[in-house]
Short mmCIF file of C-alpha atoms in Angstrom, two decimals:
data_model
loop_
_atom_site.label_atom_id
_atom_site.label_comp_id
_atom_site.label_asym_id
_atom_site.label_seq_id
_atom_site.Cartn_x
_atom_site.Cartn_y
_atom_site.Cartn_z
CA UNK I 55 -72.20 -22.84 -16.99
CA UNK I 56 -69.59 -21.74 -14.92
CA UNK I 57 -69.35 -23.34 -11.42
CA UNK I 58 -69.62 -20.83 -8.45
CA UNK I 59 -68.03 -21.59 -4.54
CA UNK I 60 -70.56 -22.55 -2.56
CA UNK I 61 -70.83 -19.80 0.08
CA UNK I 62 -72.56 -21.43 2.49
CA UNK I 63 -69.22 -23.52 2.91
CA UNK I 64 -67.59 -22.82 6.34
CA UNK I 65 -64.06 -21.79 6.33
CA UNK I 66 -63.33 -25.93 7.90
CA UNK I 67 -65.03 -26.83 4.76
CA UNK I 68 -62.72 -24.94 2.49
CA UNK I 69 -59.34 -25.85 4.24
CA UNK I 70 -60.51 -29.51 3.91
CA UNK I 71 -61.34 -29.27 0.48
CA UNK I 72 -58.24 -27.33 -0.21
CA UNK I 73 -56.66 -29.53 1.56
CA UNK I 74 -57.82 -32.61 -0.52
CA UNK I 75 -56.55 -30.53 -3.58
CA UNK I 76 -53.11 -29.65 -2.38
CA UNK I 77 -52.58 -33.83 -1.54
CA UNK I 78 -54.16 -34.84 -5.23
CA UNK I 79 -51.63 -31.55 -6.90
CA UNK I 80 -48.68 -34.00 -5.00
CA UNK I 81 -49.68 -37.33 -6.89
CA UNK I 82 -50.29 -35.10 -10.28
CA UNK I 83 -47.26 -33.77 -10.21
CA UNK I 84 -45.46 -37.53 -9.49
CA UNK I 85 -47.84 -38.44 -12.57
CA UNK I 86 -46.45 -35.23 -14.77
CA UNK I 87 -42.83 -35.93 -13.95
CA UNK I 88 -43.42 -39.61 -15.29
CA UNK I 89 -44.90 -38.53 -18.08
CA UNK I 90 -42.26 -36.19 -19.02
CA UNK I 91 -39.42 -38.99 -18.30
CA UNK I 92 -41.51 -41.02 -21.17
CA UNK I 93 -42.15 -38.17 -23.34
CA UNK I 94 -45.60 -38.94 -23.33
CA UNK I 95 -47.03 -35.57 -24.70
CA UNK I 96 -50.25 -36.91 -24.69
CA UNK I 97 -50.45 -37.99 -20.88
CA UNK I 98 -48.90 -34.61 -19.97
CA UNK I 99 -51.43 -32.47 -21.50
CA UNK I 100 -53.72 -34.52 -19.70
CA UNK I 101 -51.81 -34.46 -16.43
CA UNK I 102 -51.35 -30.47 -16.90
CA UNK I 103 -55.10 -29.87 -18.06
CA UNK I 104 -55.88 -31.40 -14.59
CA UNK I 105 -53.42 -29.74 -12.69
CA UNK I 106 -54.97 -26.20 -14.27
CA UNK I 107 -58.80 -26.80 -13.69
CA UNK I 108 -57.28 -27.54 -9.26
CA UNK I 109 -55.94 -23.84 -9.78
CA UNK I 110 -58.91 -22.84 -11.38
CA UNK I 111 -61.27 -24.10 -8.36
CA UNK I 112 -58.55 -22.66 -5.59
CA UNK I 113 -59.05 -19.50 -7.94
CA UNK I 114 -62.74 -19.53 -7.16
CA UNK I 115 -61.92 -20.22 -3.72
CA UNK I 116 -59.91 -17.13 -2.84
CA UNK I 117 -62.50 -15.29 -3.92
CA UNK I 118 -64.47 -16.02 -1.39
CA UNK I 119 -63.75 -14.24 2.27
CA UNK I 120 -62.47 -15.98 5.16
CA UNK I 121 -59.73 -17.52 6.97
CA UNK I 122 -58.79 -20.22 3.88
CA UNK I 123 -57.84 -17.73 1.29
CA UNK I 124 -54.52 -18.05 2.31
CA UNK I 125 -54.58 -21.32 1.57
CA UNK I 126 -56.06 -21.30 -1.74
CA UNK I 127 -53.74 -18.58 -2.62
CA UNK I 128 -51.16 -21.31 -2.07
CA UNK I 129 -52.73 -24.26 -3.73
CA UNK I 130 -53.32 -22.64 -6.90
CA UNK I 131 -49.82 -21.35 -6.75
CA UNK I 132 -48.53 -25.02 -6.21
CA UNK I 133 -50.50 -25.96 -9.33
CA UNK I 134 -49.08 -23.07 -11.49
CA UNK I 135 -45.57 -23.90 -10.61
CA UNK I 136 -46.25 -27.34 -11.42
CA UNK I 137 -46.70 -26.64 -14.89
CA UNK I 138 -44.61 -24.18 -15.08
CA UNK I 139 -46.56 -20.42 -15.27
CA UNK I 140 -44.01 -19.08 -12.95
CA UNK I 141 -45.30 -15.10 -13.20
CA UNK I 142 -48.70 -16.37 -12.28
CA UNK I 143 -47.38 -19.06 -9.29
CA UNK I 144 -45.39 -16.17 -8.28
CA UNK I 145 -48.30 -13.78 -7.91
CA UNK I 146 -50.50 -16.79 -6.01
CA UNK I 147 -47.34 -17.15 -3.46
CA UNK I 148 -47.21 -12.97 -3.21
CA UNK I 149 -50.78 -12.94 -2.29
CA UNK I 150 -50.33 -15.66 0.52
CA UNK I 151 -47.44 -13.94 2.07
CA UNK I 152 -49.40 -10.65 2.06
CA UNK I 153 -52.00 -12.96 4.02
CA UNK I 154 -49.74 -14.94 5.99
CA UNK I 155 -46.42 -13.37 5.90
CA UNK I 156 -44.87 -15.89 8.08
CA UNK I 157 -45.82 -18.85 6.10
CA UNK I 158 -42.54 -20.79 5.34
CA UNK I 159 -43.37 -22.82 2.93
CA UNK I 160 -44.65 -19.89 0.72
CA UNK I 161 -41.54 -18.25 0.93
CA UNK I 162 -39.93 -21.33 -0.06
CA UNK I 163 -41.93 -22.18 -3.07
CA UNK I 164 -41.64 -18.38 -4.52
CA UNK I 165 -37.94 -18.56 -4.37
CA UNK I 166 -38.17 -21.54 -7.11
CA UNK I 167 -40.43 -19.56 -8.94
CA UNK I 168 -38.54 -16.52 -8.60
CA UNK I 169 -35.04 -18.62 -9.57
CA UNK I 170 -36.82 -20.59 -12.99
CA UNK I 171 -37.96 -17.41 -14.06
CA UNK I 172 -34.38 -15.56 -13.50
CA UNK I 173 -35.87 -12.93 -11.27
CA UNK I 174 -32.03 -13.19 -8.98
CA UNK I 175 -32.09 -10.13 -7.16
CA UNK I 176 -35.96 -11.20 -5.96
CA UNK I 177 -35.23 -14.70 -5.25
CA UNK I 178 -31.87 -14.22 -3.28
CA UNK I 179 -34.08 -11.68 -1.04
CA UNK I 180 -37.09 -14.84 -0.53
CA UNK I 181 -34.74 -17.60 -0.50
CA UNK I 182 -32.62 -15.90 2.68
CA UNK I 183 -36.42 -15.41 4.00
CA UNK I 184 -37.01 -19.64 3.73
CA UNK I 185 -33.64 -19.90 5.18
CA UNK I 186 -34.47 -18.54 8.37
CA UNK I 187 -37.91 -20.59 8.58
CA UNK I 188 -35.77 -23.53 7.40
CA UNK I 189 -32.18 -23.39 8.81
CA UNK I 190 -31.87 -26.95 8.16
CA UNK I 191 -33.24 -27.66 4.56
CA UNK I 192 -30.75 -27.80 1.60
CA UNK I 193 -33.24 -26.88 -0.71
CA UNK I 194 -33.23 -23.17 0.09
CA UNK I 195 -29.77 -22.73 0.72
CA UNK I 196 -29.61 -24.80 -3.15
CA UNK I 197 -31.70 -21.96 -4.63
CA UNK I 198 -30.13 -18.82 -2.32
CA UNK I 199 -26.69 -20.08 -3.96
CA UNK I 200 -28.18 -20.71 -7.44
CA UNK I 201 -29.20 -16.62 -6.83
CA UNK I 202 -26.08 -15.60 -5.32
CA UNK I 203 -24.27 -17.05 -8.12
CA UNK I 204 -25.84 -15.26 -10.93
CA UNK I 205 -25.50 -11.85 -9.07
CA UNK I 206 -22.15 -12.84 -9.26
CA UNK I 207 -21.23 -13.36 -5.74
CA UNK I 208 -19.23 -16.28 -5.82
CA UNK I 209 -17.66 -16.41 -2.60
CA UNK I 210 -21.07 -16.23 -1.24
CA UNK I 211 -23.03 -18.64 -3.57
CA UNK I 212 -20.17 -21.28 -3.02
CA UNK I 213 -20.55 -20.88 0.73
CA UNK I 214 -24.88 -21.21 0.52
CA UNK I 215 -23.93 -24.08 -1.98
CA UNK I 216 -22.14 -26.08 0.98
CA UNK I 217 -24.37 -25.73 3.43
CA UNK I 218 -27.02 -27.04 1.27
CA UNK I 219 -24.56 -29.90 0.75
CA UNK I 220 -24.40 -30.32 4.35
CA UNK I 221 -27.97 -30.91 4.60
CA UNK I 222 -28.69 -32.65 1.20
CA UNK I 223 -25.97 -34.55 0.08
CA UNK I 224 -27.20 -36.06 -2.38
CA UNK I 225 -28.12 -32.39 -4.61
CA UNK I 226 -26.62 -32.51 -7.78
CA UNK I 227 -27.54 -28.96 -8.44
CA UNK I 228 -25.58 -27.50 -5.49
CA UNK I 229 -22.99 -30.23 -5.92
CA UNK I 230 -22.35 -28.89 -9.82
CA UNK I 231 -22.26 -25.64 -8.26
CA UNK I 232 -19.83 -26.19 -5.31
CA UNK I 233 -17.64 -28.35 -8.68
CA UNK I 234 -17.77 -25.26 -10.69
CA UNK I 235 -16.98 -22.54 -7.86
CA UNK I 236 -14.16 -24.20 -6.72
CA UNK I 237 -12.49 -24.39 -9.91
CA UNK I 238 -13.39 -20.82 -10.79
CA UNK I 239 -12.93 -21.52 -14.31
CA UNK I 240 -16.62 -21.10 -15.64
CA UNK I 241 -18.21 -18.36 -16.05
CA UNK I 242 -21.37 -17.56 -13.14
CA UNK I 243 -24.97 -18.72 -14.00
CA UNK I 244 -26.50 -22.04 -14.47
CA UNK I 245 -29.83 -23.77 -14.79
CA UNK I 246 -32.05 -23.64 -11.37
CA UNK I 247 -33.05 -27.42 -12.66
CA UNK I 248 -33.58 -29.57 -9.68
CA UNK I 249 -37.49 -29.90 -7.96
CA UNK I 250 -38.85 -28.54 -5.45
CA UNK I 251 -39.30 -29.92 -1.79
CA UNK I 252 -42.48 -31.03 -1.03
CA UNK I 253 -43.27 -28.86 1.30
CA UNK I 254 -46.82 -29.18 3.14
CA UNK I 255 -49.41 -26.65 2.58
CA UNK I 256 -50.10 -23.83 4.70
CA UNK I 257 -51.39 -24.65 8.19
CA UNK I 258 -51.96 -21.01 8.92
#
């Protein structure tokens, strides 16, 4: 039978339980990448079978009303893009922002999504969005250039690409990038690749 939310749950109930879930999603996904770097395909399917029954139970969650939809919006969201369902994290992170449209970290999750699933003109628009929540993190600036770039705005995606540089130097994605765009000798476009930041749920 089909487990229901408890709706005698307060919303301080929820956000802690959500909470628990977004922290456990963190050491999944540590446990997914290692799998992958093994090509273990049996330990992923495990990994990701866990990973989709958390998005399943945030699912439940947001159904719920109160103040911690938001949040389960975003947890499930984390858990999609984990696994890689980027049209369905991308909806999760859309329906947080249209509950919290100043959550950062929201907008900087759905500008991966929007970049891995080659949605450019949508992810420059969300990743200049994170940029202004997070001036100072080379991740968004990594994923506005990665945009910019396949819009075909080189000037401007080689620029992006050094300021995320600036603040990550160790990002081989931007660093290929900034390679690439100086020598202007390849054609625009490459793999988003890289990981996301781990950026803390929604506090909201």
């Amino acid at each position: 039978m089909e487990h229901q939310p408890y709706t005698h749950l307060t919303d301080a109930d929820y956000d802690s339980k959500l909470r628990e879930m977004g922290n456990y999603l963190w050491t999944l996904e540590q446990d997914l990448l290692a799998a992958a770097s093994r090509q273990d395909e049996t330990l992923t399917n495990q990994v990701e079978q866990k990973i989709s029954r958390l998005v399943a139970t945030a699912d439940r969650f947001f159904t719920v009303p109160g103040r911690h939809r938001s949040l389960a919006a975003y947890v499930a969201g984390l858990g999609l893009r984990m696994i890689g369902n980027w049209a369905d994290a991308t909806n999760r992170f859309l329906r947080v922002l249209e509950l919290s449209p100043m959550n950062a970290e929201a907008w900087l999750e759905l500008s991966w999504c929007l970049a891995e699933a080659g949605n450019w003109q949508e992810c420059e628009l969300a990743a200049r969005k994170g940029t202004e929540f997070f001036p100072e993190t080379g991740a968004v600036w990594g994923n506005l250039a990665i945009a910019l770039d396949n819009l075909g705005r080189s000037d401007e995606a080689l620029s992006a690409a050094q300021t995320a540089l600036r603040f990550d130097p160790q990002d081989t994605r931007s660093k290929g990038l900034v390679d690439r765009l100086s020598r202007k000798d390849e054609p625009p476009g490459s793999d988003p690749g890289g990981q996301p930041s781990s950026a803390t749920p929604d506090r909201d």
